[in-house]
Amino acid sequence: MAQANIPENENERLSALYEYDLLDRNADTVFETIIRIAADVCDVDISVIALIDRDRQFFFARNGMEPQETPRAIAFCAHAILKPESTFEIPDATKDPRFADNPLVTGEIGVRFYAAQPLTTPDGYAIGGLCLIGKEPKSLTESQRDTLSGLGKVIMSLFESRKSASSSEKKLIDAKAITETAAHKLREQQATLSAQNEHFQAALENMNQGLVMFDENQQLIVCNERYASMYYVSHDLLRPGTTLAQIVEHRIAKGIYAGRDAPAYIQERFEWGGDPQVETKIHDLSDGRTVFISRRPLQGGGWVATHEDITEQKRADKALRESEKHFRNLIEGSIQGVFIARNWELLFANQALADIFGYADPGEILDLRDVDPLIAPEERQRIWDYNNARKKGRYAPEVYESRGLKKDGSEFWVEYRVRQVDWHGSSAMQCVVLDVDNRKQAEAELLQHRDHLQELVNSATSDLKAKALELEAALAKEKELNELQRQFVSMASHEFRTPLAIIDSTAQRLKKKAGNLSSEDTLKRVDKIRSAVNRMTRLMEDTLTAARVDEGKIAVEIKSCNVGQVISDACWRLQEIAKDHVISCDICALPETIRADAGALDQVITNLLSNAVKYAPGAPDIQVTAHSEGDYVLIQVQDHGLGIDEDDLPKLFERFFRAKTSAGIAGTGIGLKLVKTLVEMHDGSISIDSRKDVGSTFTVRLPVNGPPPGKKAA
């Protein structure tokens, strides 16, 4: 396989190729149409536009070819560009020693026939070729070579147009114009291309612009229906060969021309056609319409032009300019500051805004770039959050006050009135800014006067209110004392009567049967008397302690205390009285001492044990456990008796409260309130876990080191 030589002007040729910016780009539809036409005209299987890069062959447009590129070393087109002035043709590649063993011949593509029309720039650099590949040997006819040559020129014209176009819309117009030129020439050269011409014709008729093409003799090549309808050109004048002069005369007869009069328009049109250049014009027609005309010359003479009716666009632009002018006049003359921003970037500001914030002119405001420098630092996040909420469609206030920041760094009060507006085709935020600093100062002074007046009123009535509060407190205290007295009297009349009756009846029996009782019976009756006395003593102690708590006279004396001994003594004492119960005591895990009031703790344990015995008449087992837990000791008293209803638990430690399950059992409702008070005076806590008919567990939590030094003990 013979590789093609590198052209002597390779560096210049590559530079020319790169200027077109075609490599690794997608081809426009017009190029795909041209290579399909080339394949149909020349009756081949594959057609491509190949561009020869430094090390590869890139297929800009492909018809029947799968790969996007091949190595330059095997490219047929690399040979074709060595002779830019002539068509390169290989009738049978298998018989050509340069290509017989080429992978494109021996491989899946199976090239037999190959022809390429070099694509040559105006400066003479062959950048690639319009290439045809057939899978059967053949040769082109002279007519096919001419067609291939013409299509190569059309492609280069399109490349030139693509390179020089200044906008995407202009590129589209130029490409379509050149495509129509190519279609017209192909119709003249090859009658068999009528089917392909229909595609071009359809494209022309679907254009929004009128398109017309004249040859070098100023004779019509083709025009679309849009052009004819714009100028009311009759179908008789739409035939190819109609002169520009005939069309101009027809338009003048219809009263459709531009300029001051018909002769001037004729002169302008013939000067236009005499020296075709790349140019644009705007014609204000005599019927009130405005037309934008864009023209490009054709290779070999003639030109193609598009005519676009821009009347409505011109009116809209004029209306927009007038609206903007009115808006600017209104805003610039306003005494209210106004700015417009998008994504926090300042787009517009008026002089009033500059004056409010201490800037010389709106330009100095816009130099800030964004809104932040106009907002006090502590307010920026709040206003930024408002802006984000608006963009996301969520609520944000349209009118609000904030602290503004002047150029000199001073802060002042402003009011913002915000709404969304359309600004040059996109949504933006318009903000009207009012300087309300004086108003805020006046409001502050008014509030100060109001507060001063309120102080005078408060001062005048404070003594009266104080006396009223004292009277109310005294009355409430008296009512509370009366209620306590009533409750105490009621409790005393019931609770003290019962043990006294027991003592009296037991003493009378002892007296009557003093000589007949055994020692055992005597001890039983003595124990009964002791139990009744103990009950009365406990009632008296609880009642007196509760009274001292109400009067604020109770105190605890915090010092080193052998908590284990206190618990053991209380358990032993209750066990002596409660012969029907078994009190177990597990206190091995306690520290030797804690800081507490031993007497108060004894009262707490005794109350809890007494309740456990009293409310577990049919469950003899009572467990007392105590252990350390970090800086605390936990003491638990558990019974398996009546338990407490769940809805009674929150009120259990209230004074005089008795649970529903205690109905029929003697009690005052004082003990647990007293227990809770004594525990809290040690900076401790008490909790209960209880279920009806299952039993109750009271847990006392006390700090090992006692309450903190600053905590009051009473």
mmCIF file of N, CA and C in Angstrom, residues 145-187:
data_model
loop_
_atom_site.group_PDB
_atom_site.id
_atom_site.type_symbol
_atom_site.label_atom_id
_atom_site.label_comp_id
_atom_site.label_asym_id
_atom_site.label_seq_id
_atom_site.Cartn_x
_atom_site.Cartn_y
_atom_site.Cartn_z
ATOM 1 N N ARG A 145 -19.035 14.073 -13.937
ATOM 2 C CA ARG A 145 -17.862 14.808 -13.444
ATOM 3 C C ARG A 145 -18.191 16.294 -13.282
ATOM 4 N N ASP A 146 -18.944 16.830 -14.277
ATOM 5 C CA ASP A 146 -19.319 18.243 -14.172
ATOM 6 C C ASP A 146 -20.189 18.488 -12.931
ATOM 7 N N THR A 147 -21.120 17.556 -12.727
ATOM 8 C CA THR A 147 -21.987 17.689 -11.543
ATOM 9 C C THR A 147 -21.160 17.625 -10.265
ATOM 10 N N LEU A 148 -20.234 16.655 -10.210
ATOM 11 C CA LEU A 148 -19.393 16.511 -9.028
ATOM 12 C C LEU A 148 -18.566 17.771 -8.799
ATOM 13 N N SER A 149 -18.052 18.329 -9.882
ATOM 14 C CA SER A 149 -17.266 19.562 -9.775
ATOM 15 C C SER A 149 -18.132 20.705 -9.264
ATOM 16 N N GLY A 150 -19.360 20.820 -9.831
ATOM 17 C CA GLY A 150 -20.261 21.882 -9.392
ATOM 18 C C GLY A 150 -20.638 21.741 -7.921
ATOM 19 N N LEU A 151 -20.902 20.486 -7.486
ATOM 20 C CA LEU A 151 -21.250 20.279 -6.082
ATOM 21 C C LEU A 151 -20.080 20.616 -5.161
ATOM 22 N N GLY A 152 -18.855 20.336 -5.639
ATOM 23 C CA GLY A 152 -17.686 20.711 -4.848
ATOM 24 C C GLY A 152 -17.617 22.213 -4.642
ATOM 25 N N LYS A 153 -17.945 22.967 -5.716
ATOM 26 C CA LYS A 153 -17.940 24.430 -5.581
ATOM 27 C C LYS A 153 -19.046 24.889 -4.619
ATOM 28 N N VAL A 154 -20.211 24.239 -4.713
ATOM 29 C CA VAL A 154 -21.298 24.594 -3.806
ATOM 30 C C VAL A 154 -20.878 24.363 -2.348
ATOM 31 N N ILE A 155 -20.225 23.205 -2.113
ATOM 32 C CA ILE A 155 -19.785 22.902 -0.745
ATOM 33 C C ILE A 155 -18.804 23.951 -0.250
ATOM 34 N N MET A 156 -17.852 24.315 -1.117
ATOM 35 C CA MET A 156 -16.882 25.334 -0.692
ATOM 36 C C MET A 156 -17.565 26.676 -0.457
ATOM 37 N N SER A 157 -18.591 26.984 -1.291
ATOM 38 C CA SER A 157 -19.335 28.225 -1.060
ATOM 39 C C SER A 157 -20.018 28.187 0.302
ATOM 40 N N LEU A 158 -20.576 27.017 0.629
ATOM 41 C CA LEU A 158 -21.215 26.878 1.939
ATOM 42 C C LEU A 158 -20.192 26.978 3.066
ATOM 43 N N PHE A 159 -18.998 26.376 2.838
ATOM 44 C CA PHE A 159 -17.947 26.499 3.854
ATOM 45 C C PHE A 159 -17.568 27.963 4.057
ATOM 46 N N GLU A 160 -17.420 28.680 2.924
ATOM 47 C CA GLU A 160 -17.065 30.093 3.022
ATOM 48 C C GLU A 160 -18.153 30.872 3.770
ATOM 49 N N SER A 161 -19.420 30.563 3.401
ATOM 50 C CA SER A 161 -20.531 31.237 4.063
ATOM 51 C C SER A 161 -20.532 30.935 5.551
ATOM 52 N N ARG A 162 -20.276 29.678 5.894
ATOM 53 C CA ARG A 162 -20.251 29.250 7.305
ATOM 54 C C ARG A 162 -19.168 30.000 8.081
ATOM 55 N N LYS A 163 -18.007 30.178 7.399
ATOM 56 C CA LYS A 163 -16.880 30.828 8.073
ATOM 57 C C LYS A 163 -17.128 32.312 8.305
ATOM 58 N N SER A 164 -17.789 32.959 7.361
ATOM 59 C CA SER A 164 -17.893 34.415 7.429
ATOM 60 C C SER A 164 -19.181 34.917 8.071
ATOM 61 N N ALA A 165 -20.123 34.023 8.299
ATOM 62 C CA ALA A 165 -21.407 34.476 8.857
ATOM 63 C C ALA A 165 -21.203 35.070 10.252
ATOM 64 N N SER A 166 -21.900 36.146 10.565
ATOM 65 C CA SER A 166 -21.727 36.821 11.844
ATOM 66 C C SER A 166 -22.735 36.396 12.889
ATOM 67 N N SER A 167 -23.769 35.685 12.521
ATOM 68 C CA SER A 167 -24.756 35.242 13.491
ATOM 69 C C SER A 167 -25.389 33.960 13.028
ATOM 70 N N SER A 168 -25.983 33.237 13.962
ATOM 71 C CA SER A 168 -26.589 31.950 13.617
ATOM 72 C C SER A 168 -27.747 32.124 12.639
ATOM 73 N N GLU A 169 -28.507 33.207 12.782
ATOM 74 C CA GLU A 169 -29.622 33.418 11.859
ATOM 75 C C GLU A 169 -29.105 33.705 10.462
ATOM 76 N N LYS A 170 -28.029 34.501 10.336
ATOM 77 C CA LYS A 170 -27.450 34.835 9.046
ATOM 78 C C LYS A 170 -26.845 33.592 8.406
ATOM 79 N N LYS A 171 -26.251 32.728 9.249
ATOM 80 C CA LYS A 171 -25.701 31.483 8.716
ATOM 81 C C LYS A 171 -26.794 30.643 8.070
ATOM 82 N N LEU A 172 -27.956 30.563 8.745
ATOM 83 C CA LEU A 172 -29.051 29.760 8.219
ATOM 84 C C LEU A 172 -29.546 30.327 6.895
ATOM 85 N N ILE A 173 -29.699 31.659 6.857
ATOM 86 C CA ILE A 173 -30.180 32.292 5.615
ATOM 87 C C ILE A 173 -29.194 32.057 4.475
ATOM 88 N N ASP A 174 -27.892 32.281 4.749
ATOM 89 C CA ASP A 174 -26.884 32.103 3.703
ATOM 90 C C ASP A 174 -26.831 30.661 3.229
ATOM 91 N N ALA A 175 -26.907 29.719 4.208
ATOM 92 C CA ALA A 175 -26.833 28.307 3.832
ATOM 93 C C ALA A 175 -28.006 27.923 2.951
ATOM 94 N N LYS A 176 -29.201 28.404 3.300
ATOM 95 C CA LYS A 176 -30.375 28.070 2.500
ATOM 96 C C LYS A 176 -30.297 28.728 1.120
ATOM 97 N N ALA A 177 -29.762 29.964 1.085
ATOM 98 C CA ALA A 177 -29.641 30.641 -0.202
ATOM 99 C C ALA A 177 -28.675 29.896 -1.115
ATOM 100 N N ILE A 178 -27.545 29.499 -0.562
ATOM 101 C CA ILE A 178 -26.560 28.784 -1.374
ATOM 102 C C ILE A 178 -27.088 27.412 -1.774
ATOM 103 N N THR A 179 -27.841 26.797 -0.861
ATOM 104 C CA THR A 179 -28.446 25.510 -1.183
ATOM 105 C C THR A 179 -29.391 25.643 -2.377
ATOM 106 N N GLU A 180 -30.188 26.730 -2.393
ATOM 107 C CA GLU A 180 -31.096 26.928 -3.515
ATOM 108 C C GLU A 180 -30.322 27.168 -4.813
ATOM 109 N N THR A 181 -29.203 27.898 -4.699
ATOM 110 C CA THR A 181 -28.371 28.098 -5.889
ATOM 111 C C THR A 181 -27.876 26.763 -6.413
ATOM 112 N N ALA A 182 -27.408 25.921 -5.478
ATOM 113 C CA ALA A 182 -26.934 24.597 -5.888
ATOM 114 C C ALA A 182 -28.060 23.791 -6.517
ATOM 115 N N ALA A 183 -29.261 23.878 -5.919
ATOM 116 C CA ALA A 183 -30.392 23.126 -6.463
ATOM 117 C C ALA A 183 -30.747 23.597 -7.877
ATOM 118 N N HIS A 184 -30.690 24.941 -8.086
ATOM 119 C CA HIS A 184 -31.025 25.490 -9.414
ATOM 120 C C HIS A 184 -30.032 25.017 -10.486
ATOM 121 N N LYS A 185 -28.743 25.085 -10.122
ATOM 122 C CA LYS A 185 -27.732 24.648 -11.087
ATOM 123 C C LYS A 185 -27.854 23.159 -11.381
ATOM 124 N N LEU A 186 -28.177 22.388 -10.330
ATOM 125 C CA LEU A 186 -28.331 20.950 -10.557
ATOM 126 C C LEU A 186 -29.523 20.647 -11.463
ATOM 127 N N ARG A 187 -30.605 21.463 -11.344
ATOM 128 C CA ARG A 187 -31.760 21.251 -12.225
ATOM 129 C C ARG A 187 -31.392 21.488 -13.686
#
